Coordinates of C-alpha atoms in Angstrom, one line a residue:
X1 CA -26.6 8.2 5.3
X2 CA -26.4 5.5 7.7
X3 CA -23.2 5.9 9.8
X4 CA -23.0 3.2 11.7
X5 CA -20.5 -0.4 10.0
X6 CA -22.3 -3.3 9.1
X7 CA -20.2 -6.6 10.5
X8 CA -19.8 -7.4 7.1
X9 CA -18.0 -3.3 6.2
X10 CA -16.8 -4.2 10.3
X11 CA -14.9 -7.3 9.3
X12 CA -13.5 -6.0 5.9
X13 CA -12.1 -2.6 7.6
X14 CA -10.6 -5.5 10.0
X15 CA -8.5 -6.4 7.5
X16 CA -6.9 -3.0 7.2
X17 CA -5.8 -3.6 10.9
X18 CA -4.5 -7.0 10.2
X19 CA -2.1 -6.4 6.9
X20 CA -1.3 -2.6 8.2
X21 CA 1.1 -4.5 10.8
X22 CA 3.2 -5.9 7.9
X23 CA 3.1 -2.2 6.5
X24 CA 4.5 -0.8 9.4
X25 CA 7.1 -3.3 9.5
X26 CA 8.4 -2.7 6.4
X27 CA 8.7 0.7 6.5
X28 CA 10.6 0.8 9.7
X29 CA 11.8 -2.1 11.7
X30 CA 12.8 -4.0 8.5
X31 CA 15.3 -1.7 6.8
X32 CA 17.0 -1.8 9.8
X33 CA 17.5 -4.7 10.6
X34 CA 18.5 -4.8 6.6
X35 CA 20.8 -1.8 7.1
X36 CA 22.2 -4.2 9.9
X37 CA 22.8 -7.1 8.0
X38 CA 24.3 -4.9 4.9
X39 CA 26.6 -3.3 7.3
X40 CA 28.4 -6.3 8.8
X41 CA 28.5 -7.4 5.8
X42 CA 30.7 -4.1 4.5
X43 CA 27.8 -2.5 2.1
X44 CA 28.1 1.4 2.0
X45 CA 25.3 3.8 3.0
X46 CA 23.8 4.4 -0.5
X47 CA 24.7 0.5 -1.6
X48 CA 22.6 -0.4 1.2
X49 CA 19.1 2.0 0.1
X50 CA 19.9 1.3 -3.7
X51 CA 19.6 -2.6 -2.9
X52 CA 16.2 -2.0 -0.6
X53 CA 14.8 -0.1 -3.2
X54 CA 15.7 -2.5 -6.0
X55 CA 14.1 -5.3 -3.4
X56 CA 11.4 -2.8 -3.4
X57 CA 10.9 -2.6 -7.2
X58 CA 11.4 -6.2 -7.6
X59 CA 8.3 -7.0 -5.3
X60 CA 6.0 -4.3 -7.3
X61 CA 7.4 -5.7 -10.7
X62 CA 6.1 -9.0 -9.7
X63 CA 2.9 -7.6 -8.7
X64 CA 2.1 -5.9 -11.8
X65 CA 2.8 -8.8 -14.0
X66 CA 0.8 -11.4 -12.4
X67 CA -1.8 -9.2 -10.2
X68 CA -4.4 -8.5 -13.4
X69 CA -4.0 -12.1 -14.4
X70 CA -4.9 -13.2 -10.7
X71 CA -7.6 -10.5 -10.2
X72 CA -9.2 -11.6 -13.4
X73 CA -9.2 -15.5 -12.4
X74 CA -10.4 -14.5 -9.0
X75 CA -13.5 -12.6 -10.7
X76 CA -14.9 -16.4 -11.6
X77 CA -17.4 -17.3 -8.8
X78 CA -16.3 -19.1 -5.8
X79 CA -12.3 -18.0 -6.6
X80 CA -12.0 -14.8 -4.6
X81 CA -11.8 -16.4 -1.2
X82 CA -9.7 -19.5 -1.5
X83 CA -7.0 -16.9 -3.3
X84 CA -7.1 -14.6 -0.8
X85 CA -6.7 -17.1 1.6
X86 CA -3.4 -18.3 0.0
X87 CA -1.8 -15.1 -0.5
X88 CA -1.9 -14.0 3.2
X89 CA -0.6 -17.4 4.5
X90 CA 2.3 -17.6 2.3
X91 CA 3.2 -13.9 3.3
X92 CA 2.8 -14.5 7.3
X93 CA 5.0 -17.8 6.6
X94 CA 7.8 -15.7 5.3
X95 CA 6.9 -13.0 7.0
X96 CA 8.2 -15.1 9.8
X97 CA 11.5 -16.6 7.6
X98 CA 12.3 -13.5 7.8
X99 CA 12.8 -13.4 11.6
X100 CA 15.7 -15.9 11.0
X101 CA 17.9 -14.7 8.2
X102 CA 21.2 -13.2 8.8
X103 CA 22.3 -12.6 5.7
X104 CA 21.6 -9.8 3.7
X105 CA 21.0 -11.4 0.0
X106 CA 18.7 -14.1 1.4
X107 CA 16.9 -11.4 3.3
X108 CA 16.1 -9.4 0.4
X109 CA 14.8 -12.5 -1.7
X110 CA 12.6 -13.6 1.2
X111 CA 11.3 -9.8 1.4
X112 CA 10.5 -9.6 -2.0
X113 CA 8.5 -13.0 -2.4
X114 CA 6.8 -11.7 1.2
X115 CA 6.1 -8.2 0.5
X116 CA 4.6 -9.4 -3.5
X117 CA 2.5 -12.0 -1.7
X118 CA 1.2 -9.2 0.5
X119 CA 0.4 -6.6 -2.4
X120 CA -1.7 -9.7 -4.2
X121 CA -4.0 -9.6 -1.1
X122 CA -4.3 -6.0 -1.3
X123 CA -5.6 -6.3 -4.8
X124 CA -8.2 -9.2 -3.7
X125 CA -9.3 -7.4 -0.7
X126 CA -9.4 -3.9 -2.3
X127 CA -11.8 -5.6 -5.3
X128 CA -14.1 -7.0 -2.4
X129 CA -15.6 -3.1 -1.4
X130 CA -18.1 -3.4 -4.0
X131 CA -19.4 -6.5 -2.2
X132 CA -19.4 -5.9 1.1
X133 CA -21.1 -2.1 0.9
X134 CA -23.3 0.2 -1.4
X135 CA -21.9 2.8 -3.4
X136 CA -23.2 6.0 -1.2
X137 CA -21.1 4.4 1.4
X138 CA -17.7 3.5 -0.1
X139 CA -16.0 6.5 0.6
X140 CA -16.8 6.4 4.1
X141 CA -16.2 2.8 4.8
X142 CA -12.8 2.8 2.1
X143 CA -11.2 5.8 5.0
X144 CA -12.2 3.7 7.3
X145 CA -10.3 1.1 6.5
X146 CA -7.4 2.9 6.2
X147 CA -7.9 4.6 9.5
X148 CA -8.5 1.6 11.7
X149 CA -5.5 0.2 9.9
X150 CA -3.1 3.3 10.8
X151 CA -4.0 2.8 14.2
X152 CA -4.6 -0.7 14.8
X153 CA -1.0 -1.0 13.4
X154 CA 0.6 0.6 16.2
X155 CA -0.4 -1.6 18.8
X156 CA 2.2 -4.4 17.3
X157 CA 4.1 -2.7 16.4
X158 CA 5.0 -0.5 19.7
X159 CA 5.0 -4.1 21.6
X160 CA 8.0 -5.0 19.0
X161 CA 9.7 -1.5 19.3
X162 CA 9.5 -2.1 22.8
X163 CA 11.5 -5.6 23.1
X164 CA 13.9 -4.3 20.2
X165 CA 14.8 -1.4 22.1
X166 CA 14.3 -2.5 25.5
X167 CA 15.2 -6.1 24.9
X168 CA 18.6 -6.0 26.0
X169 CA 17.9 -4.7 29.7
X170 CA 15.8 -7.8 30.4
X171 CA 18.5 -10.7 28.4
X172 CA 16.7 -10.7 25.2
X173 CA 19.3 -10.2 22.0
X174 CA 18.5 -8.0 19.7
X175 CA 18.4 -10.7 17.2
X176 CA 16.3 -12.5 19.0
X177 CA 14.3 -9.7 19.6
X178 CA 13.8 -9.1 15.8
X179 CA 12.6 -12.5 15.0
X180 CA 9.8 -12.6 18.0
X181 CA 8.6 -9.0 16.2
X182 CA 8.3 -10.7 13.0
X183 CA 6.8 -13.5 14.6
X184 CA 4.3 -11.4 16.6
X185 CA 3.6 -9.5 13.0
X186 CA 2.9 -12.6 11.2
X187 CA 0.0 -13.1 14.5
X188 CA -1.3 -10.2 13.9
X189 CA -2.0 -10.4 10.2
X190 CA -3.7 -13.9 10.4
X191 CA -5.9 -13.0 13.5
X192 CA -7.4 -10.1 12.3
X193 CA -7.7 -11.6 8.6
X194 CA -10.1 -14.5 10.1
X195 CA -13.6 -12.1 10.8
X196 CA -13.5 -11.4 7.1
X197 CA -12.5 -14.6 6.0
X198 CA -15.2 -16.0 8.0
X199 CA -18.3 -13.9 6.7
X200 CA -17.2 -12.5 3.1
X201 CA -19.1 -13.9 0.2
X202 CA -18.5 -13.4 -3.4
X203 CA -22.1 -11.1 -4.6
X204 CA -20.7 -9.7 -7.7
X205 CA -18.9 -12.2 -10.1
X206 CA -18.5 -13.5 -13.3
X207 CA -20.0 -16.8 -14.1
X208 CA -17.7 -20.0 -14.8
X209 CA -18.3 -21.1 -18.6
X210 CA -17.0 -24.6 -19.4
X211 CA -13.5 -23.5 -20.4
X212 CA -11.3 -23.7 -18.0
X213 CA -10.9 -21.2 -16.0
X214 CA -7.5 -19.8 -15.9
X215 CA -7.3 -20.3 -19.8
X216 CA -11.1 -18.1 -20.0
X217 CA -9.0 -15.7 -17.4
X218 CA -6.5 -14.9 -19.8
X219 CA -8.7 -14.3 -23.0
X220 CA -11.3 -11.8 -20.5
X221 CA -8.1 -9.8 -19.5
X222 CA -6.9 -9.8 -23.0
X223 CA -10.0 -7.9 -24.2
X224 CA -10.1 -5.4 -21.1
X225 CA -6.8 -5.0 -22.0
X226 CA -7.2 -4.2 -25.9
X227 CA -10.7 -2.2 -25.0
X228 CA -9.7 -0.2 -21.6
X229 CA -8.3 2.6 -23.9
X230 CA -11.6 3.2 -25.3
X231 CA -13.2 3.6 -21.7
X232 CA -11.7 7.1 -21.4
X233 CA -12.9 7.8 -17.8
X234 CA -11.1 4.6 -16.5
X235 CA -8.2 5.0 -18.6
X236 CA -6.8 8.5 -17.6
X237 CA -7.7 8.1 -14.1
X238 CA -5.3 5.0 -14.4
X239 CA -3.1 7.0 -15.7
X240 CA -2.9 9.8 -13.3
X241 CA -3.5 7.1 -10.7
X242 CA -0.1 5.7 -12.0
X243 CA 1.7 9.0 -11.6
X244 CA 0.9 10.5 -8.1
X245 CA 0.6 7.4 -6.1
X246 CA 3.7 5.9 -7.7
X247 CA 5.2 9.1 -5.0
X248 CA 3.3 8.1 -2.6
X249 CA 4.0 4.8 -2.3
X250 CA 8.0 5.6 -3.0
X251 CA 7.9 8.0 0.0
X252 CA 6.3 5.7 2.2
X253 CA 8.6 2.6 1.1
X254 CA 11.8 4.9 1.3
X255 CA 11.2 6.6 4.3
X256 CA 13.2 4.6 6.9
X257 CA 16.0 3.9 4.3
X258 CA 16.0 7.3 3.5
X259 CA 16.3 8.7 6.7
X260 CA 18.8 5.3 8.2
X261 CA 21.5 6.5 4.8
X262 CA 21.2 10.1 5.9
X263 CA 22.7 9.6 8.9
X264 CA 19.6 10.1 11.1
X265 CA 19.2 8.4 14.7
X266 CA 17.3 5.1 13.8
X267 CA 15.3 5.4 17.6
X268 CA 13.9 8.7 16.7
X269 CA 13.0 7.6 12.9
X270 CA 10.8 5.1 14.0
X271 CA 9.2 6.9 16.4
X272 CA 8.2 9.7 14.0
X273 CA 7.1 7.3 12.1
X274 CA 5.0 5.7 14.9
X275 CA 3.6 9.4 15.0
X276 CA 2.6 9.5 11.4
X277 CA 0.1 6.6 11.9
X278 CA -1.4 8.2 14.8
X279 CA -1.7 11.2 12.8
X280 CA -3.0 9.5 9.5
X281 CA -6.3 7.6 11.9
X282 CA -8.3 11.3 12.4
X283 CA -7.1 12.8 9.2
X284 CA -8.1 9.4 7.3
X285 CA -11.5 9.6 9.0
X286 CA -11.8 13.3 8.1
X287 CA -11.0 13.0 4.2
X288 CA -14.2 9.7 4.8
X289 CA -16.8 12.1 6.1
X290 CA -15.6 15.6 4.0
X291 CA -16.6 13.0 0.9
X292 CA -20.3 12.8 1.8
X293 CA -20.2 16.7 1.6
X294 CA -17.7 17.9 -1.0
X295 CA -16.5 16.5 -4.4
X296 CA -14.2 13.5 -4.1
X297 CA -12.0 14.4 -6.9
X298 CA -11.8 17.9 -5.7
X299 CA -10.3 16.0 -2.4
X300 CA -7.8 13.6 -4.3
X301 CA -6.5 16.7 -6.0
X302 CA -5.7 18.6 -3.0
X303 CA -4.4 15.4 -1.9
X304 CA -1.9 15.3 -4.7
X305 CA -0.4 18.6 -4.1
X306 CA -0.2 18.6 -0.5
X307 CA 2.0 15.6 -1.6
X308 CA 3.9 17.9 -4.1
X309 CA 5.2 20.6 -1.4
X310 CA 5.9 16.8 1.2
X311 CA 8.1 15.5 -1.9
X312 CA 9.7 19.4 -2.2
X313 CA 10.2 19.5 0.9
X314 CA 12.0 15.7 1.2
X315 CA 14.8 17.4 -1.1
X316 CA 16.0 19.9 1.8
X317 CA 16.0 17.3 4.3
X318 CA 18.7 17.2 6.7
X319 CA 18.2 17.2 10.4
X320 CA 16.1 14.8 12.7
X321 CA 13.0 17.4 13.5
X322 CA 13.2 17.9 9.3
X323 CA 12.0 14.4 9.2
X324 CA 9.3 14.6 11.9
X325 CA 8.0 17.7 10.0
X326 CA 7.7 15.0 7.1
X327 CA 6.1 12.3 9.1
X328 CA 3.6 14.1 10.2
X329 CA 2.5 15.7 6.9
X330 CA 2.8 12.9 5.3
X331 CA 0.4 11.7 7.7
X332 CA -2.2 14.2 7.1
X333 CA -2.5 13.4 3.5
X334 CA -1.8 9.2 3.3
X335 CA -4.7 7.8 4.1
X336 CA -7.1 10.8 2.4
X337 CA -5.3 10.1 -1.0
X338 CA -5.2 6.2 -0.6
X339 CA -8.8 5.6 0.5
X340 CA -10.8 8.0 -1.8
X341 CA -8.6 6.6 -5.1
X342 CA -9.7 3.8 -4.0
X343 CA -13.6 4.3 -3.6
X344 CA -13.6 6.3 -7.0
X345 CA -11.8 3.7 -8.9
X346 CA -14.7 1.2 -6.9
X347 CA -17.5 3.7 -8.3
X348 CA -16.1 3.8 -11.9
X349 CA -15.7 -0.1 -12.9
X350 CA -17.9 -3.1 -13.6
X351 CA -18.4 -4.8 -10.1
X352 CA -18.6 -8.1 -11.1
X353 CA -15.0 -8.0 -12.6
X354 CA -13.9 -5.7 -10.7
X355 CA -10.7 -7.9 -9.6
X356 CA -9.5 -7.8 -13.0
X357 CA -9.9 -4.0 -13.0
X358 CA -8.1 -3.7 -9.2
X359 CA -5.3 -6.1 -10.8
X360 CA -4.7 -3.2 -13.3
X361 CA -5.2 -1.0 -10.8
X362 CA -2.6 -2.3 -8.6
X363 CA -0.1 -2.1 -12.0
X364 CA -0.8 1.4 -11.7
X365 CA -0.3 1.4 -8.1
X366 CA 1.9 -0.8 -6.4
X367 CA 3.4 -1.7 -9.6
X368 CA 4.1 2.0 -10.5
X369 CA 6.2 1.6 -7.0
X370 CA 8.3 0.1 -9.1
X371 CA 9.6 3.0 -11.3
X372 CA 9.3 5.7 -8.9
X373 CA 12.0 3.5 -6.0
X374 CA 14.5 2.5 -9.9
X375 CA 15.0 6.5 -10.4
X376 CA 15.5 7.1 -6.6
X377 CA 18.4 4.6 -6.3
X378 CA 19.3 5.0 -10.1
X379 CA 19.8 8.6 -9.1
X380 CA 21.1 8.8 -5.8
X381 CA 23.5 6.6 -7.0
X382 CA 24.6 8.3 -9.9
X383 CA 25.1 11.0 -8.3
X384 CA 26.3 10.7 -5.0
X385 CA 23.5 12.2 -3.2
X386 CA 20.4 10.9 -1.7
X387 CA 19.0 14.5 -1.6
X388 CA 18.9 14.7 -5.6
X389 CA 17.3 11.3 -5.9
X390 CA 14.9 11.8 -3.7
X391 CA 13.9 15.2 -5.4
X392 CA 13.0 12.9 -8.8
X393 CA 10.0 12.0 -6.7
X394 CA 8.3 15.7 -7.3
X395 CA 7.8 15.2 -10.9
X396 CA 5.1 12.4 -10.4
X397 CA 2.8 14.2 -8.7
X398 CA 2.7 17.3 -11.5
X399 CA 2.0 14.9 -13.7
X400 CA -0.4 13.1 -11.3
X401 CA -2.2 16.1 -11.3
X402 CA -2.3 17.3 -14.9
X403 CA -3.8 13.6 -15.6
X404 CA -6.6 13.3 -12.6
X405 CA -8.2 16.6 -13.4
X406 CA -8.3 15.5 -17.0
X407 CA -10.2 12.1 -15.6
X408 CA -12.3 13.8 -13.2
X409 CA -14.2 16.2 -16.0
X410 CA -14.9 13.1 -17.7
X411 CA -16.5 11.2 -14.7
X412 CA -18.7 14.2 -14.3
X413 CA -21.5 11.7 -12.7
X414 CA -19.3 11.6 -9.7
X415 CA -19.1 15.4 -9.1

């Protein structure tokens, strides 16, 4: 197989780079600064995750209600890049708004409109791998993506750690120095989104009939809907899809705020968390080339439990090197799970509506966020201890796994 990108596969894996900044900023730099605002304003510890991870939910439940209804209008022809388009501007614009709010409530409602338009681009952009490569090629050119993002991410993102943490010695405020990261994120995003932009063109698509199209939108995504069931393959996989990265996706928007209510130093959280991206770029990388030479759902499932024993562990987790033991395994095992989910789901759907499949997808995904960061806070609050709620997480990914191997012996064609 031909290893080296295309500047088409070059300018979608750019993409990865240029929303992998907003990632990284909500996983770290932006709970703090939440935790911040909470605390003047007299919120306790577990008040303060419970109230990110609700923000959390409320993003994801957005998502999943309106990201198969926009995936399926997007599958009419000429739609794909003008949505696209929208969804990362409004998210760099209040990706930005957020740089300016000092109080904690209007934060959070800011984050969640920012962080749902970001997941709609995700949907969009993951839906556009069938057009810009060939099937022999996704699962290279899907951990690719990831990869370039992990790392590409950092480079942001250490220039903002820097002035937050360094800000002070030169007479910048570490308010001010918050809002110039956010700024600087916001950049990022748009710069890097251009080269794809610029050069992607809908191939696969479904033709515009004389109804209009958001009405015809509707009525295709109604009978996917009613007949998915019947597609066996696609619907199990959803299924376990729904399970095991609803952990993942918990873990990775919980870590910060887990770690922050524990008690742990918030420099030495971020920078383990800076490791886990330089640690996810090879590993991503690795999981892309062991596809062209063993099974990929023989990967995803060792993905999945490797995941099991990260979520096990999370439940003993008290100390500061605890949580760089977690960062880094978590690191081994994000992007390999992400990226080859990703190019199966690609390899087992129509092409040309494959945004309406990626908007269920992202239900399952993103959307399934939504339940796994509810029982977190539901439980940590119930019971007093972030240990517990965290521990809830486990359970997903049994069931993740009992549901993928199911889905994989019925897409045999992809052993």
């Amino acid at each position: 197989m031909k290893s080296k990108l295309t500047s088409l596969e070059r300018n979608w894996v750019l993409y990865d780079v240029a929303n992998s900044a907003f990632t990284l900023l909500v996983t770290t730099i932006m709970p703090l600064y939440f935790n911040s605002l909470a605390e003047n304003a007299g919120l306790s510890s577990v008040d303060y995750m419970a109230y990110w991870g609700y923000g959390a939910s409320a993003a994801t439940l957005i998502v999943a209600l309106m990201g198969p209804i926009l995936g399926t209008i997007t599958d009419n022809k000429g739609f794909k890049k003008p949505i696209f388009v929208a969804s990362i501007l409004i998210g760099a614009v209040l990706c930005i708004s957020l740089g300016f709010a000092r109080q904690w409530l209007f934060f959070l409602i800011v984050f969640v409109i920012a962080k749902a338009s970001y997941s709609a681009s995700l949907i969009f952009y993951d839906s556009m791998l069938g057009d810009v490569t060939t099937e022999d090629r996704m699962d290279n050119v899907s951990s690719l993506g990831y990869a370039w993002g992990y790392i590409g991410s950092c480079v942001p993102f250490i220039f903002c750690l820097v002035l937050i943490l360094m800000g002070g010695k030169i007479g910048i405020p570490t308010g001010t120095a918050m809002t110039i990261s956010f700024i600087i994120t916001a950049a990022w995003w748009i710069i890097f989104s251009l080269p794809l932009i610029r050069t992607y063109k809908q191939i696969h698509y479904v033709e515009r009939s004389s109804a209009p199209a958001v009405s015809e939108s509707f009525a295709r995504l109604w009978n996917t809907l009613k007949n998915v069931s019947r597609e066996k393959n696609v619907f199990i996989f959803l299924l376990a899809f729904f399970f095991y990265i609803d952990g993942v996706y918990t873990i990775i928007d919980m870590a910060t705020a887990y770690g922050s209510a524990l008690g742990l130093d918030s420099t030495g959280l971020l920078l383990a968390l800076l490791v886990t991206q330089f640690v996810a770029f090879p590993f991503a990388i690795l999981f892309g080339r062991l596809a062209q030479k063993y099974n990929t759902a023989a990967l995803i499932t060792v993905c999945i439990f490797a995941y099991l024993g990260i979520a096990i562990y999370a439940i003993f987790l008290k100390e500061q090197y605890q949580f760089w033991i977690l960062a880094v395994c978590v690191g081994m095992f994000q992007g390999g799970v992400q990226a080859l989910s990703r190019s199966y789901f690609t390899k087992i759907i129509p092409p040309e509506r494959s945004g309406e499949y990626f908007g269920l997808y992202d239900i399952c995904g993103k959307g399934a966020a939504f339940m796994g960061t509810t029982i977190v806070s539901l439980a940590s609050q119930i019971t007093g201890d972030l240990n517990k709620g965290v521990g809830m997480i486990s359970l997903f990914f049994v069931a993740g796994i009992i549901l993928f191997r199911k889905a994989a012996s019925l897409n045999k064609d992809l052993m």
